mmCIF file of C-alpha atoms in Angstrom:
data_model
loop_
_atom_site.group_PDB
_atom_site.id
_atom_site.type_symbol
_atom_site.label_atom_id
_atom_site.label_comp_id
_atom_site.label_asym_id
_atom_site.label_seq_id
_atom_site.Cartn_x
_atom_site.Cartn_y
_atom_site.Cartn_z
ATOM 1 C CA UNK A 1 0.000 0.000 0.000
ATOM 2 C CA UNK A 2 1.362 3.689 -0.543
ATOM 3 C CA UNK A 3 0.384 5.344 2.712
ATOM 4 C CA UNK A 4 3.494 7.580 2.623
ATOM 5 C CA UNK A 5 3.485 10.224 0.139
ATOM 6 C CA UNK A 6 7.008 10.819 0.015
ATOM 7 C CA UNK A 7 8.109 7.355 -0.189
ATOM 8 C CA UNK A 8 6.421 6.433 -3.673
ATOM 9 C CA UNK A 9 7.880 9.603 -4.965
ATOM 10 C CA UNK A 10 11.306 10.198 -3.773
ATOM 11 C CA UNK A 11 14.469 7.483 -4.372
ATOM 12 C CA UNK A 12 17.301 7.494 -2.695
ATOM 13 C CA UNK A 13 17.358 3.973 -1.675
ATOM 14 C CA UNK A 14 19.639 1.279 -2.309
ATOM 15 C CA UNK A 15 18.562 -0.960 -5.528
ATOM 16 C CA UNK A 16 19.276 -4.561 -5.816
ATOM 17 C CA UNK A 17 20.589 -5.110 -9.643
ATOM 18 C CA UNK A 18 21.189 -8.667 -10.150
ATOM 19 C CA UNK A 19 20.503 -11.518 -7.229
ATOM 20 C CA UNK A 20 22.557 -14.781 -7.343
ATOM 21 C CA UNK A 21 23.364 -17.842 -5.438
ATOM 22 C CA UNK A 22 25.845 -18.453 -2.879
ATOM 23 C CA UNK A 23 26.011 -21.413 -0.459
ATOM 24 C CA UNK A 24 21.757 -21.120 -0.337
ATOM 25 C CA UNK A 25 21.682 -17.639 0.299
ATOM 26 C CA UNK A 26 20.459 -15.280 -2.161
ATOM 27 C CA UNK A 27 22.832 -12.788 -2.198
ATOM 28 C CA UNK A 28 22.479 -8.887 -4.426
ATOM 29 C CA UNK A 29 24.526 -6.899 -6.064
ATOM 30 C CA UNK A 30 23.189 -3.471 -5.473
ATOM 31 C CA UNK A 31 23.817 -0.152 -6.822
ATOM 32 C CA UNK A 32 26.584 0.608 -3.994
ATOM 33 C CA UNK A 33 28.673 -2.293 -5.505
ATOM 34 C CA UNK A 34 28.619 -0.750 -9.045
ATOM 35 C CA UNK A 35 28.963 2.897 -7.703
ATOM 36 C CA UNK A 36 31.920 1.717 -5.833
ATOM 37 C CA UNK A 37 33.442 -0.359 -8.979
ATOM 38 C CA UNK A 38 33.080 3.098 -10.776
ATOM 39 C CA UNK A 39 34.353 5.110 -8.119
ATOM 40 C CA UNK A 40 37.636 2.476 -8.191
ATOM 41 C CA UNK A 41 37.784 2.372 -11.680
ATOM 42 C CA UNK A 42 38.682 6.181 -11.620
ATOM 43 C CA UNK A 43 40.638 5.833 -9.228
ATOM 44 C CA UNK A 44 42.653 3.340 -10.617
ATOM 45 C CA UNK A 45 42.715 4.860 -14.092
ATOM 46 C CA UNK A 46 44.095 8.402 -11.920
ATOM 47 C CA UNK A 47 46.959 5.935 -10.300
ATOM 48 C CA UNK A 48 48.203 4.593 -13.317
ATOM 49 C CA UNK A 49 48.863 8.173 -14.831
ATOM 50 C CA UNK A 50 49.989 9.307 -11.964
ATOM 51 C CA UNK A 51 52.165 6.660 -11.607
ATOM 52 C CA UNK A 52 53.040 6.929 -14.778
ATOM 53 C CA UNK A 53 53.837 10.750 -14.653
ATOM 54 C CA UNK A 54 55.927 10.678 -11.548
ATOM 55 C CA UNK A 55 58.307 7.170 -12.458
ATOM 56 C CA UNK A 56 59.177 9.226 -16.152
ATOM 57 C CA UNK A 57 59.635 12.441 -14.664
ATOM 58 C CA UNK A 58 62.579 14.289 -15.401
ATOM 59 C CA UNK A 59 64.204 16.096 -12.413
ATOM 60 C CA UNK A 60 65.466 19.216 -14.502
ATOM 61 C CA UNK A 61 63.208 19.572 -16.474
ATOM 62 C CA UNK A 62 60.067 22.136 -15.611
ATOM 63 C CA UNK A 63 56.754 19.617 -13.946
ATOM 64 C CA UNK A 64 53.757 19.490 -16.286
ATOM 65 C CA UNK A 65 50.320 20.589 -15.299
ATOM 66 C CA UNK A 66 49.027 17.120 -14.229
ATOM 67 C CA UNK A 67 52.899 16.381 -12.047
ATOM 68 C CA UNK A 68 51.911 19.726 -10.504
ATOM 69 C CA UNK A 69 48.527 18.473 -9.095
ATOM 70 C CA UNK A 70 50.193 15.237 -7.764
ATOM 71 C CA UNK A 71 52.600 16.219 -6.293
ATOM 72 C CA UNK A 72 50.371 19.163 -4.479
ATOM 73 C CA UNK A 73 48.035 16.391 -3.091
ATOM 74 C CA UNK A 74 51.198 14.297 -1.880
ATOM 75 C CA UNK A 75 52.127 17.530 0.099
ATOM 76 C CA UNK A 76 48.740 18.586 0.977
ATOM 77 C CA UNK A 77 48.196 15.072 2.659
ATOM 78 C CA UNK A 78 51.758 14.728 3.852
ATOM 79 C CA UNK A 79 51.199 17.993 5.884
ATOM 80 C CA UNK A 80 48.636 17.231 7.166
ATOM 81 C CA UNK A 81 49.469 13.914 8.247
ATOM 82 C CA UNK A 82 52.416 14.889 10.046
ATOM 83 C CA UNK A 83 51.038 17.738 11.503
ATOM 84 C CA UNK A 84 49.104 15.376 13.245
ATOM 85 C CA UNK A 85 50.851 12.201 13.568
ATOM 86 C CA UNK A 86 54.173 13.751 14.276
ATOM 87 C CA UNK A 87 56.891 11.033 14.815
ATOM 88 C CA UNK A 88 54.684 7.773 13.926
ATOM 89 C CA UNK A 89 53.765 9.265 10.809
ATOM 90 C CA UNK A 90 55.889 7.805 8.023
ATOM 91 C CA UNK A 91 53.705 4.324 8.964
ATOM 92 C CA UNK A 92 50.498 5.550 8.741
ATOM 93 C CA UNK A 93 50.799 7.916 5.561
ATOM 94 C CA UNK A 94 50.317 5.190 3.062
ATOM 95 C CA UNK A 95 46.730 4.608 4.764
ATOM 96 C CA UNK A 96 45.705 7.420 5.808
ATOM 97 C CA UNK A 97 46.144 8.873 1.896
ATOM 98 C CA UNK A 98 44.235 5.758 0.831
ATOM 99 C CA UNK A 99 41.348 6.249 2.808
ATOM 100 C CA UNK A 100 41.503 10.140 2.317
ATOM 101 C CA UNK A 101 40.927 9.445 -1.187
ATOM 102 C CA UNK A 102 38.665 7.161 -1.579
ATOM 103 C CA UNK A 103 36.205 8.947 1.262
ATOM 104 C CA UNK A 104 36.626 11.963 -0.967
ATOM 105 C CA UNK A 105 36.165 10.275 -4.435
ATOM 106 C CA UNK A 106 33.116 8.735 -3.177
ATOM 107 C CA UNK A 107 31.834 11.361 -1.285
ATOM 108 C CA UNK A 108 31.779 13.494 -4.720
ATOM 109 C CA UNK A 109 30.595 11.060 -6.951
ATOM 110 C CA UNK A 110 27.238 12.498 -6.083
ATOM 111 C CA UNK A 111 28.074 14.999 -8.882
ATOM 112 C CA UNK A 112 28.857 12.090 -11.376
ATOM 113 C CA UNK A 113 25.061 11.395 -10.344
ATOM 114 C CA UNK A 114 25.845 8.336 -8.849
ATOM 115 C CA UNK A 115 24.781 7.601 -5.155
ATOM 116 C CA UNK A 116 27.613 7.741 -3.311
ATOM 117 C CA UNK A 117 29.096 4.617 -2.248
ATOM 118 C CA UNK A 118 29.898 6.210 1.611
ATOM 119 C CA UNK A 119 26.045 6.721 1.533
ATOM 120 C CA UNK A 120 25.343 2.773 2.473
ATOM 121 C CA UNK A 121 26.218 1.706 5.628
ATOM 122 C CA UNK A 122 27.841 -1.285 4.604
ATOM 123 C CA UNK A 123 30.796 0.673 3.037
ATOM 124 C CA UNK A 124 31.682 2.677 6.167
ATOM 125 C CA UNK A 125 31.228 0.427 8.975
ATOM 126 C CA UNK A 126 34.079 -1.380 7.879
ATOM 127 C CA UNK A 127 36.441 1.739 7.690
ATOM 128 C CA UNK A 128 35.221 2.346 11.252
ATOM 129 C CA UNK A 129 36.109 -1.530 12.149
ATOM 130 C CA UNK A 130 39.693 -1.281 10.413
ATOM 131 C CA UNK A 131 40.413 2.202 12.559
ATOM 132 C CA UNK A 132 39.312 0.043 15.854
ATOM 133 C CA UNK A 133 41.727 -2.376 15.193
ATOM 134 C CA UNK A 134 44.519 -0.336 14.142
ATOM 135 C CA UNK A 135 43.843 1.555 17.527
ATOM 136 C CA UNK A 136 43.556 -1.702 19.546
ATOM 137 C CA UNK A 137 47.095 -3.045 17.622
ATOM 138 C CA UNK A 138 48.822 0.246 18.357
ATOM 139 C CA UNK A 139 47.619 -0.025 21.856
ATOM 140 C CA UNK A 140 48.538 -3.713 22.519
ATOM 141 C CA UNK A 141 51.717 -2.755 20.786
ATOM 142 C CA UNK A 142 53.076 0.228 22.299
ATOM 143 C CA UNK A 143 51.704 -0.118 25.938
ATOM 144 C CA UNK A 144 51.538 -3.736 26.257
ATOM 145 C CA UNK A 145 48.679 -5.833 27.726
ATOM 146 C CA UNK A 146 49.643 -4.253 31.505
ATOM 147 C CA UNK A 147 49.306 -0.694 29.940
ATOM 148 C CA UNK A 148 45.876 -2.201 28.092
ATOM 149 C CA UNK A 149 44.228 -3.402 31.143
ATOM 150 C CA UNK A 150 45.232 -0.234 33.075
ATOM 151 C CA UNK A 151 43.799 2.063 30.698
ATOM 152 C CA UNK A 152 40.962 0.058 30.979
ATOM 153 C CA UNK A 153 40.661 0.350 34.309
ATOM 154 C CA UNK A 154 41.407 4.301 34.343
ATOM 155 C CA UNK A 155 40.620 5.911 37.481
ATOM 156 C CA UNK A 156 39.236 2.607 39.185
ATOM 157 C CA UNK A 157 38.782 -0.611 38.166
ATOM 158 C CA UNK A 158 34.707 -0.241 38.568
ATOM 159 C CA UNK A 159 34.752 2.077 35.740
ATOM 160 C CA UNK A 160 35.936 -0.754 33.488
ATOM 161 C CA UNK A 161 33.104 -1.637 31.597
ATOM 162 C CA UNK A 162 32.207 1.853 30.971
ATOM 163 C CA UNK A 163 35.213 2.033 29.421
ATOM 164 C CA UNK A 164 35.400 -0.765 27.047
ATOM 165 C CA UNK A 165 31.698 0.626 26.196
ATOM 166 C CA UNK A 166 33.392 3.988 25.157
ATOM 167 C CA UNK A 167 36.094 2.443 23.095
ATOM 168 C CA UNK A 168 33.761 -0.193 21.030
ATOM 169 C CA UNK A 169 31.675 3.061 20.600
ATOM 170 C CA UNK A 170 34.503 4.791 18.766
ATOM 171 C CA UNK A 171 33.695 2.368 15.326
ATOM 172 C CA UNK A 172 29.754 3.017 15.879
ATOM 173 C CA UNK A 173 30.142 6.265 16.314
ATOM 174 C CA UNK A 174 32.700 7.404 13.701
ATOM 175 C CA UNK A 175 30.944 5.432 10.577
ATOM 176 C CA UNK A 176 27.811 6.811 11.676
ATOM 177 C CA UNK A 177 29.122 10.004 12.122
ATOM 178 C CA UNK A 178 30.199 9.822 7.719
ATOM 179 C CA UNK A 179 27.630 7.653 6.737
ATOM 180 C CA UNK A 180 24.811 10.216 8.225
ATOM 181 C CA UNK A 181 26.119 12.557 6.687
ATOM 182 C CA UNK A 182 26.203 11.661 3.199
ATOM 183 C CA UNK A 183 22.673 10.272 3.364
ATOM 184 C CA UNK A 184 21.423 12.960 4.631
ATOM 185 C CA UNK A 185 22.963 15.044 1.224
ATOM 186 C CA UNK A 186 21.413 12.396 -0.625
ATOM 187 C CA UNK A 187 18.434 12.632 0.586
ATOM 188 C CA UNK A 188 17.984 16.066 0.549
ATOM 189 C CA UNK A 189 19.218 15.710 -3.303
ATOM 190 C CA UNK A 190 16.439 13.477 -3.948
ATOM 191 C CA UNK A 191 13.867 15.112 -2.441
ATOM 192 C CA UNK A 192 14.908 18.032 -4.145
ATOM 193 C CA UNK A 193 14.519 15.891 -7.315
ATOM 194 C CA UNK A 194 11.679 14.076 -6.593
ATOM 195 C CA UNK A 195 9.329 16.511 -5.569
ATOM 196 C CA UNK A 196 10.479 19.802 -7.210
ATOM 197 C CA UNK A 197 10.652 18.170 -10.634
ATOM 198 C CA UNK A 198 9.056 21.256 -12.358
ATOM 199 C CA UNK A 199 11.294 23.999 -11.017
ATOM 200 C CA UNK A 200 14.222 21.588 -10.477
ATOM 201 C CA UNK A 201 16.844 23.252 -12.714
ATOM 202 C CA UNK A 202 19.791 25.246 -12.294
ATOM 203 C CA UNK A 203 19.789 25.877 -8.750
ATOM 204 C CA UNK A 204 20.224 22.541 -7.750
ATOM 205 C CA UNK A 205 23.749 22.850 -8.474
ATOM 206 C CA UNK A 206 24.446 25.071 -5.842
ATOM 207 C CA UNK A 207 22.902 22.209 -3.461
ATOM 208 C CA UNK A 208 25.205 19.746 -4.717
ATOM 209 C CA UNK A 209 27.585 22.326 -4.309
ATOM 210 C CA UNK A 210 27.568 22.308 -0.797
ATOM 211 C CA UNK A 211 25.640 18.615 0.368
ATOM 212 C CA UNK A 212 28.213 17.079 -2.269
ATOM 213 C CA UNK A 213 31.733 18.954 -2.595
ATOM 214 C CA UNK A 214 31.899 20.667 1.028
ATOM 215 C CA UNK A 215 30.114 18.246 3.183
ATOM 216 C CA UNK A 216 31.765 15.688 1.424
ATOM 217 C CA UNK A 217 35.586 17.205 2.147
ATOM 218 C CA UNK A 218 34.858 18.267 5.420
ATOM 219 C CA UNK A 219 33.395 14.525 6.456
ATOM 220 C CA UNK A 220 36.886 13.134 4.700
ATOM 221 C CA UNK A 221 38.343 15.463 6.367
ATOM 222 C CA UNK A 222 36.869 15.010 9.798
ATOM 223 C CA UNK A 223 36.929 10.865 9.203
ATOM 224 C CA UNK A 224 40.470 10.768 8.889
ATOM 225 C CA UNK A 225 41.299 13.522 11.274
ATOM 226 C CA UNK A 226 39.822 11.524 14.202
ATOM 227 C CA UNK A 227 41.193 8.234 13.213
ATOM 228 C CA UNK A 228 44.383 9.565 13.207
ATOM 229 C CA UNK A 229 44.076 10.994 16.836
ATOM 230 C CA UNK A 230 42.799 7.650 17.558
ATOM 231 C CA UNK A 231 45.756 5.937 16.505
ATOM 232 C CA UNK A 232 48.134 8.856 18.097
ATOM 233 C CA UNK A 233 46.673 8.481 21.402
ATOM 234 C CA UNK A 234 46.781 4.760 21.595
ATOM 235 C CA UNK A 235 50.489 5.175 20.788
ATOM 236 C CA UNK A 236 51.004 7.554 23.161
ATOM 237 C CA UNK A 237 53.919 10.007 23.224
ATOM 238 C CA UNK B 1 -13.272 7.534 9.432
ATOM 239 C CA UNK B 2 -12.205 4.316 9.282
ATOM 240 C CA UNK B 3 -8.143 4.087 9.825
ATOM 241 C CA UNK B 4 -6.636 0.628 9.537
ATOM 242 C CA UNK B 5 -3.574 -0.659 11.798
ATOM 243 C CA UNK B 6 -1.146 0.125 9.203
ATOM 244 C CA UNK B 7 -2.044 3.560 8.681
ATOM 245 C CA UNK B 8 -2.329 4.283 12.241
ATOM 246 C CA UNK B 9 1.368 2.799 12.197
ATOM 247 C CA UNK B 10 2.049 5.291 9.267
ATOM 248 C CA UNK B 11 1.079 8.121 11.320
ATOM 249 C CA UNK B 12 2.230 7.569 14.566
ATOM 250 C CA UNK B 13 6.195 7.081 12.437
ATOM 251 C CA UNK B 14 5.321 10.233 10.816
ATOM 252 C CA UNK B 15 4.778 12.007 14.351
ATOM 253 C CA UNK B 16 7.790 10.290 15.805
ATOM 254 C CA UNK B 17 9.983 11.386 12.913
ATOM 255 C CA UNK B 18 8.982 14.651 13.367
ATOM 256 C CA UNK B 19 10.271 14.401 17.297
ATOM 257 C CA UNK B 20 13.132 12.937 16.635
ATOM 258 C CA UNK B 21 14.218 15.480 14.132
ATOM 259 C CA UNK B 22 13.965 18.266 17.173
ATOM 260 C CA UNK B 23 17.660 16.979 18.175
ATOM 261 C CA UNK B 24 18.776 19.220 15.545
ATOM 262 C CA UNK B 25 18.469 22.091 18.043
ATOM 263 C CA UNK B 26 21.202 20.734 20.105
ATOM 264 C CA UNK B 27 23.692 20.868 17.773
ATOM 265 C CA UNK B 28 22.735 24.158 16.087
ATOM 266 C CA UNK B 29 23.496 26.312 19.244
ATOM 267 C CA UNK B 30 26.678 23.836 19.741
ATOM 268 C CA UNK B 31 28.330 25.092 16.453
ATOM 269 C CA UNK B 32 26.771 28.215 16.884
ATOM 270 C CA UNK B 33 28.782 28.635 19.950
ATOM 271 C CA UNK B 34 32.035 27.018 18.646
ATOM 272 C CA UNK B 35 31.733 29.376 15.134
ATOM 273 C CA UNK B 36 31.215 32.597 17.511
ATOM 274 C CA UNK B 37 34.218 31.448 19.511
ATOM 275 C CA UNK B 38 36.095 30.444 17.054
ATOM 276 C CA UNK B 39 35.585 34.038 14.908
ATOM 277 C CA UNK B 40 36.898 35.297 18.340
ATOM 278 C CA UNK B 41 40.004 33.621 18.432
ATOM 279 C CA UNK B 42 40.776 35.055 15.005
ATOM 280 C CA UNK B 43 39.949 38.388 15.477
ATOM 281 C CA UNK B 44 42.601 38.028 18.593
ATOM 282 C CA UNK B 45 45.101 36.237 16.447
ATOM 283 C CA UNK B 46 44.633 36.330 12.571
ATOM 284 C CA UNK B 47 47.845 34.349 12.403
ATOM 285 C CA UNK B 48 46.220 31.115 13.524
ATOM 286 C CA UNK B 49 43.406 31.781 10.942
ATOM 287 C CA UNK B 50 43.906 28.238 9.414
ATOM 288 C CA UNK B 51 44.517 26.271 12.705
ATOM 289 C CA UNK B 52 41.607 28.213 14.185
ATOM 290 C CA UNK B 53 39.900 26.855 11.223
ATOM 291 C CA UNK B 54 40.573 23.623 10.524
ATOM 292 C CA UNK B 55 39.913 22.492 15.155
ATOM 293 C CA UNK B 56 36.480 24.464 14.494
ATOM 294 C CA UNK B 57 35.206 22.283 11.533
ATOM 295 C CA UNK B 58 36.123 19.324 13.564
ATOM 296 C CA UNK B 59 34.832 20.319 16.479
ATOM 297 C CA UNK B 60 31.582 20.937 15.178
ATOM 298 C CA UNK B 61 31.706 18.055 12.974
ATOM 299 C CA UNK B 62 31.745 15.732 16.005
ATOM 300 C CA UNK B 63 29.035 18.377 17.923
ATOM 301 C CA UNK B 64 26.815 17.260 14.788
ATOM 302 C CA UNK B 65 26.568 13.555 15.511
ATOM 303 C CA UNK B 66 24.049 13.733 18.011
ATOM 304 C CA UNK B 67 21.679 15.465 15.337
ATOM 305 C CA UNK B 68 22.800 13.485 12.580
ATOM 306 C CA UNK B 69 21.556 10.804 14.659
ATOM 307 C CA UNK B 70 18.486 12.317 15.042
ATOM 308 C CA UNK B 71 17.828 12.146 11.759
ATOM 309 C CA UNK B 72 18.943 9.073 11.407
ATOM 310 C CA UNK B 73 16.007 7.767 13.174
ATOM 311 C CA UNK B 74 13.590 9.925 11.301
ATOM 312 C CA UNK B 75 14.597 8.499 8.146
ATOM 313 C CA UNK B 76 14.815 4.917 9.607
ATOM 314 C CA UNK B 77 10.630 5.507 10.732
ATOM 315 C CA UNK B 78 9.667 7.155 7.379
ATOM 316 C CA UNK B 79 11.474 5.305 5.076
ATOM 317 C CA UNK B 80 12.458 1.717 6.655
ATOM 318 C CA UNK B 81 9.345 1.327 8.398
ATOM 319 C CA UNK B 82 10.461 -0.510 11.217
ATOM 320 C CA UNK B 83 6.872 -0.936 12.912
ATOM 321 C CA UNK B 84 4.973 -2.295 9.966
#
């Protein structure tokens, strides 16, 4: 039945494509998985010729246009993760980049008018998963299991299982955080499409403008930031 | 009027949607305050303009959860229909 108006006209939501078989269970490939395969595709197409660019660069000769914008994103994320990071950061720059790019890439393929990959919760709980257990490594690794359990047990050991509540929050809590975010854009997007179809031209740009390109950096921005203090503070310097 | 169990369900999301969406308020005056302090800070020191910057937007992006999750549950009753 179609009790809700705005459900029958708006659609945001994630589409099964194709359904097949595995070990009994029916199992979909949705629209996330082929947003995402575009979304890598890109970026593996911008790797290459990157990769490309910078192996057959020559060192005196003037950088090219495209050399330029490598190497400024290099520095750009390089600054930033050091200005955060500090001494640790040399191991953590080759995933923090990653991740920085591919939040970003899919965050703004809202303008390719795909729906973003980041916008299913199935992408971004695992990001928050793999930043809980490089926090829980770093922790194990640079305090020990002593310096674990005392942490735990911070000012006494009754407050423990608050604790461990607070730090299995920190994966529910920071996927959420991106994942909300992004939906919300989309949603916003399609309702803006759905509903406004007559008068929808033009000025919807300036909406993706902002629910697409600056929510979308600020949320990779804000993602990454916060793992990385995660990480720094389980190190501990 | 006649209204059948489902669109009593309907309505009663609708209503609760609506509530849950008033824990936007929190956050508003949150970055509200952290934007006014943080214009503050520059005005003291435009030197730190991009540090001042860069610990607002994170600050308020992590004041904006408790909205976002707000809205979370709206969408969840209007869209996922939970209760039907």
């Amino acid at each position: 039945m179609n009790g809700v108006l705005l459900a029958s006209d708006v659609n945001f939501m994630i589409k099964g494509i194709f359904s097949y078989q595995l070990f009994g269970n029916t199992v979909w490939i949705t629209t996330t998985h082929v947003s995402l395969l575009i979304v890598l595709l890109l970026f593996a197409v911008f790797s290459i010729c990157a990769h490309h660019v910078i192996v057959n660069a020559d060192p005196y000769e003037k950088p090219g246009t495209f050399q330029n914008i490598v190497e400024l994103m290099v520095e750009m994320l390089d600054n930033m993760i050091t200005g955060c990071m500090g001494k640790s950061a040399p191991k953590f720059l080759g995933y923090i980049s990653t991740l920085f790019a591919f939040i970003l890439v899919s965050n703004i393929s809202g303008l390719l008018g795909l729906r973003p990959p980041t916008a299913d919760y199935g992408v971004t709980f695992p990001l928050g998963v793999i930043t809980f257990c490089l926090i829980f490594f770093n922790k194990i690794k640079h305090q020990g299991v002593g310096g674990f359990i005392k942490g735990l047990c911070d000012p006494w050991p009754i407050w423990a299982p608050i604790n461990i509540i607070g730090d299995l929050a920190v994966p529910v809590s920071i996927s959420l955080r991106l994942f909300a975010n992004i939906l919300s854009g989309t949603v916003m997007m399609a309702l803006v499409y759905g509903l406004l179809t007559k008068i929808a031209w033009g000025w919807p740009g300036f909406l993706h403008l902002y629910f697409d390109l600056f929510s979308g950096a600020i949320q990779t921005y804000v993602f990454c930031m916060l793992t990385m203090t995660y990480v720094s503070d389980a190190i501990g310097e | 009027m006649n209204i059948s169990g489902q669109e009593f369900i309907f309505g009663c999301s609708a209503i609760g949607a609506g509530l849950a969406v008033i824990a936007g308020i929190g956050p508003g005056v949150g970055q509200g305050i952290a934007a006014g302090h943080a214009a503050a800070a520059v005005g003291r020191n435009p030197g730190a303009k991009s540090d001042v910057t860069s610990t607002m937007l994170l600050g308020q992006a992590v004041a904006e959860t408790t909205g976002l999750y707000g809205l979370l549950i709206a969408m969840l009753l209007l869209f996922v229909k939970p209760f039907t």
